[in-house]
Coordinates of C-alpha atoms in Angstrom, one line a residue:
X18 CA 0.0 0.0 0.0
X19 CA 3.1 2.5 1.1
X20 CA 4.7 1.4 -2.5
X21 CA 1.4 2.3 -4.4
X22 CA 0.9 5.9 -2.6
X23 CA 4.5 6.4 -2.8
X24 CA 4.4 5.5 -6.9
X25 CA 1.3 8.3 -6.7
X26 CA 3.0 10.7 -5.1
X27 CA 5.5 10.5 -7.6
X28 CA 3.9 10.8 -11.0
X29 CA 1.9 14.1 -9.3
X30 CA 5.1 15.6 -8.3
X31 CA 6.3 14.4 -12.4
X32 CA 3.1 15.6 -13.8
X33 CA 3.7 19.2 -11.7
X34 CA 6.9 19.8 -12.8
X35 CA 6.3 18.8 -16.6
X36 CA 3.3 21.3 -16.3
X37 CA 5.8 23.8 -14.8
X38 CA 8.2 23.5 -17.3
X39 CA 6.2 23.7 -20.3
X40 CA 4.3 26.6 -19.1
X41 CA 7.9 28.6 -18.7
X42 CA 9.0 27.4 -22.1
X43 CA 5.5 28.4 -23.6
X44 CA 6.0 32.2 -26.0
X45 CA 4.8 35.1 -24.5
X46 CA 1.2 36.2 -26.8
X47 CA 2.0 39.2 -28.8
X48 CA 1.8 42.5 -27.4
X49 CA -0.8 44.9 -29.6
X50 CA -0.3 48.5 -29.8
X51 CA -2.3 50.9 -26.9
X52 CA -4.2 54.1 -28.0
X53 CA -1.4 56.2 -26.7
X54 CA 1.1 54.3 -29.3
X55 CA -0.9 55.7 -32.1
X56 CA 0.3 58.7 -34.2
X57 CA -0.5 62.2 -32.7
X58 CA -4.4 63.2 -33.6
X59 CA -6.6 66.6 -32.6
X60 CA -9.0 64.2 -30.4
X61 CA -7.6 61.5 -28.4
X62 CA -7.2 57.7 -29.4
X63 CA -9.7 55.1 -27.8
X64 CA -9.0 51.3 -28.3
X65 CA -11.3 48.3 -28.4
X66 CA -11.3 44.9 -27.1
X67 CA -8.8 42.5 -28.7
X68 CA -10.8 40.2 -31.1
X69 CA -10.2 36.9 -33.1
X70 CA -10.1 36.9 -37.0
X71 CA -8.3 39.7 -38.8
X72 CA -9.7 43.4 -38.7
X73 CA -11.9 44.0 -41.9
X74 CA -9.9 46.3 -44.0
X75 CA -10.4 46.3 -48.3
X76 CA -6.6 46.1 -48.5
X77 CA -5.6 43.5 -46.6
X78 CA -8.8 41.6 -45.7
X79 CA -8.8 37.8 -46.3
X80 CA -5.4 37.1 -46.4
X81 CA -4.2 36.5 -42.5
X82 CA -6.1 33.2 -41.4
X83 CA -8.9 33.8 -39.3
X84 CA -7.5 31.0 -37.0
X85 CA -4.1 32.4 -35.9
X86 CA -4.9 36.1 -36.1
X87 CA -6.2 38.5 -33.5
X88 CA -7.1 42.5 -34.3
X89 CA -7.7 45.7 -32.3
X90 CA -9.4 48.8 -33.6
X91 CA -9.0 52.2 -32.7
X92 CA -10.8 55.8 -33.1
X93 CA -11.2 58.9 -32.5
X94 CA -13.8 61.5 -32.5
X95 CA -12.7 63.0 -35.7
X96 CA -13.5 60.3 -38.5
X97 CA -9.7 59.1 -38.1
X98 CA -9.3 55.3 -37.3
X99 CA -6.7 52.5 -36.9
X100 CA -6.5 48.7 -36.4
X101 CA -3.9 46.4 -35.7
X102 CA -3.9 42.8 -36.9
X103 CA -1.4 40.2 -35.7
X104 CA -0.9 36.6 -37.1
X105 CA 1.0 33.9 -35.8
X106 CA 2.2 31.5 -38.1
X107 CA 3.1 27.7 -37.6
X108 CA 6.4 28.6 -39.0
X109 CA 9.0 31.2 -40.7
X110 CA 8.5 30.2 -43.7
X111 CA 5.2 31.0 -43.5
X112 CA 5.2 34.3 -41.9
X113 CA 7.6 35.3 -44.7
X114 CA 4.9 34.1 -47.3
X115 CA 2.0 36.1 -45.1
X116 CA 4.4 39.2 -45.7
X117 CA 4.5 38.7 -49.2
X118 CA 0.9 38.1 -49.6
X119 CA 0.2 41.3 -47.7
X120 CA 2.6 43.7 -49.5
X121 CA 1.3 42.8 -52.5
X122 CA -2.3 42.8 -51.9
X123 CA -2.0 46.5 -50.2
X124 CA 0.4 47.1 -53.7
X125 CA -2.5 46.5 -56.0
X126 CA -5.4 48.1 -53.4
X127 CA -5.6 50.7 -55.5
X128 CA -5.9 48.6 -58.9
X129 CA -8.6 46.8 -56.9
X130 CA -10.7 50.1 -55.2
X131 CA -10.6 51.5 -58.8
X132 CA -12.6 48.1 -60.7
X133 CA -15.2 48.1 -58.1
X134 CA -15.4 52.1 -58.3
X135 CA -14.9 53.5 -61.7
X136 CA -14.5 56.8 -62.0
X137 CA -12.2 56.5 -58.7
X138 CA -9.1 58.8 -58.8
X139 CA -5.7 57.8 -56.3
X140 CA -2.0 57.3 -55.6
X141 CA -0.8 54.5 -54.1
X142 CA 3.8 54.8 -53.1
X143 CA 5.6 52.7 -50.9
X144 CA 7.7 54.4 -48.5
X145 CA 10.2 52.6 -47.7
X146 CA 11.3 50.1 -45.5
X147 CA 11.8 50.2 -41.3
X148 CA 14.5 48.8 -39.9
X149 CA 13.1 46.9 -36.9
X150 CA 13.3 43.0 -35.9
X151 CA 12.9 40.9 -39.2
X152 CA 11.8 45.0 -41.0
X153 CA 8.5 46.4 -42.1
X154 CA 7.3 48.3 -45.1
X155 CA 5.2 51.3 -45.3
X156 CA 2.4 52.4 -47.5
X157 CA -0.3 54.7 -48.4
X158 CA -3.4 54.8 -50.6
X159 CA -4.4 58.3 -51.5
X160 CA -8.4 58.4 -53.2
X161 CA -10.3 61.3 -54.4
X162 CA -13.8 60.1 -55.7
X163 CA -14.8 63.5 -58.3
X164 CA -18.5 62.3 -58.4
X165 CA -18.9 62.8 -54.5
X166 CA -16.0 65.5 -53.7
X167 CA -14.9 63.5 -51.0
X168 CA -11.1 62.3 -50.5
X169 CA -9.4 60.1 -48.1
X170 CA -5.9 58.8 -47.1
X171 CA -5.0 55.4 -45.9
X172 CA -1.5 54.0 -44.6
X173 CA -0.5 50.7 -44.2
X174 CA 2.6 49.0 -42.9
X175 CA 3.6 45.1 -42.3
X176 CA 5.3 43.8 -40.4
X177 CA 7.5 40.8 -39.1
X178 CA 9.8 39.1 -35.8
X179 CA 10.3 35.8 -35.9
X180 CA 6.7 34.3 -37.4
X181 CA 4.3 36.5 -36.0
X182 CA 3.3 39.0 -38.5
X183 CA 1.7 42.6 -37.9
X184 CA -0.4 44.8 -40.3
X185 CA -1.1 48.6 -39.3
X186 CA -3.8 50.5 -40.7
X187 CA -5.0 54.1 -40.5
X188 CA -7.0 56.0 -42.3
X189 CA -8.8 59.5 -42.2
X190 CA -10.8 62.6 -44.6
X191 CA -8.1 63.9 -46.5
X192 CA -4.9 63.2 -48.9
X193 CA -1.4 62.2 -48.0
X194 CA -0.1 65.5 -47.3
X195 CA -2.1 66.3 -44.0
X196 CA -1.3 62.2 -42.9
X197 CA 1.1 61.8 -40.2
X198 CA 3.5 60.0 -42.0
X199 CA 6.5 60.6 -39.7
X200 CA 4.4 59.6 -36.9
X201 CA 2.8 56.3 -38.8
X202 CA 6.6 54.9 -39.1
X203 CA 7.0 55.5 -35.1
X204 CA 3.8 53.6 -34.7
X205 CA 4.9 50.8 -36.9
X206 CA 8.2 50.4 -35.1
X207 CA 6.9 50.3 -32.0
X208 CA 4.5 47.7 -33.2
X209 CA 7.1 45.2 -34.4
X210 CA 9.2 46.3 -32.0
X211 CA 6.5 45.2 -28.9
X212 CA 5.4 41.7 -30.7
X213 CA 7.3 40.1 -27.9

């Protein structure tokens, strides 16, 4: 009877330390972005929850699995917004692949926004690449629309470290020249930089 509580004891204390260990070798979650993080607005930022799936954004949407991703959105009172996805990927190799997948889809956005609008006037530049873990790239998607008079500005940057994967996103009323460009390219540094 001793040998068989003594055999117990043992394979709890086994069992307890395996579940201690793996526990201290499990990675961190990513860390999102907070309001504060966010480039410099006239009204302050205010963050949601952090959801499953990948925000819904025309540029990138569909391409991060729904499975592996989470997203936060932000606003503020001024019809700006902003939303950070992040994707975890089983491997490298397929964060790399995610990368490419989303640099080109936001690449051809504006192709895209112009079939489904005609008429639809833009610019879409790349500006250049960030120089943080594995790097990110930075984008923006200026539209006018003449029919309606209306004009807006979006930027875009991804992401990577290691194979989690981040996409930014803001957008506001206007063209690129009243965008916080400067202050997009802090956000996005701090973004890859605080994935873990």
């Amino acid at each position: 009877m001793n040998m068989l509580r003594t055999a117990a004891v043992t394979a709890a204390a086994i069992g307890m330390t395996i579940a201690s260990m793996s526990a201290a070798s499990a990675a961190p979650a990513p860390a999102f972005l907070t309001a504060k993080q966010l480039p410099a607005s006239l009204t302050p930022w205010t963050g949601g929850a952090i959801k499953s799936g990948a925000a819904a954004d025309f540029c990138t949407k569909k391409i991060a699995p729904k499975a592996s991703s989470k997203h936060r959105l932000f606003q503020t009172e001024l019809d700006t917004s902003a939303h950070q996805t992040i994707t975890v990927a089983a491997t490298e190799a397929k964060a790399k692949t995610l990368v490419t997948q989303l640099r080109n889809s936001i690449n051809g956005c504006l192709k895209r926004l112009q079939q489904e609008y005609p008429g639809l006037k833009g610019t879409s530049k790349y500006h250049g690449k960030i120089n943080v873990e594995e790097g990110a790239h930075v984008y923006s998607v200026d539209t006018a629309d003449p029919q309606v008079g209306s004009t807006d500005i979006a930027l875009y940057s991804v992401g990577r470290d290691g194979r989690t994967v981040t996409v930014v996103g803001w957008s506001q009323l206007g063209d690129l020249s009243g965008a916080p460009l400067a202050g997009f390219k802090k956000t996005t540094q701090t973004a890859v930089a605080k994935l873990y």
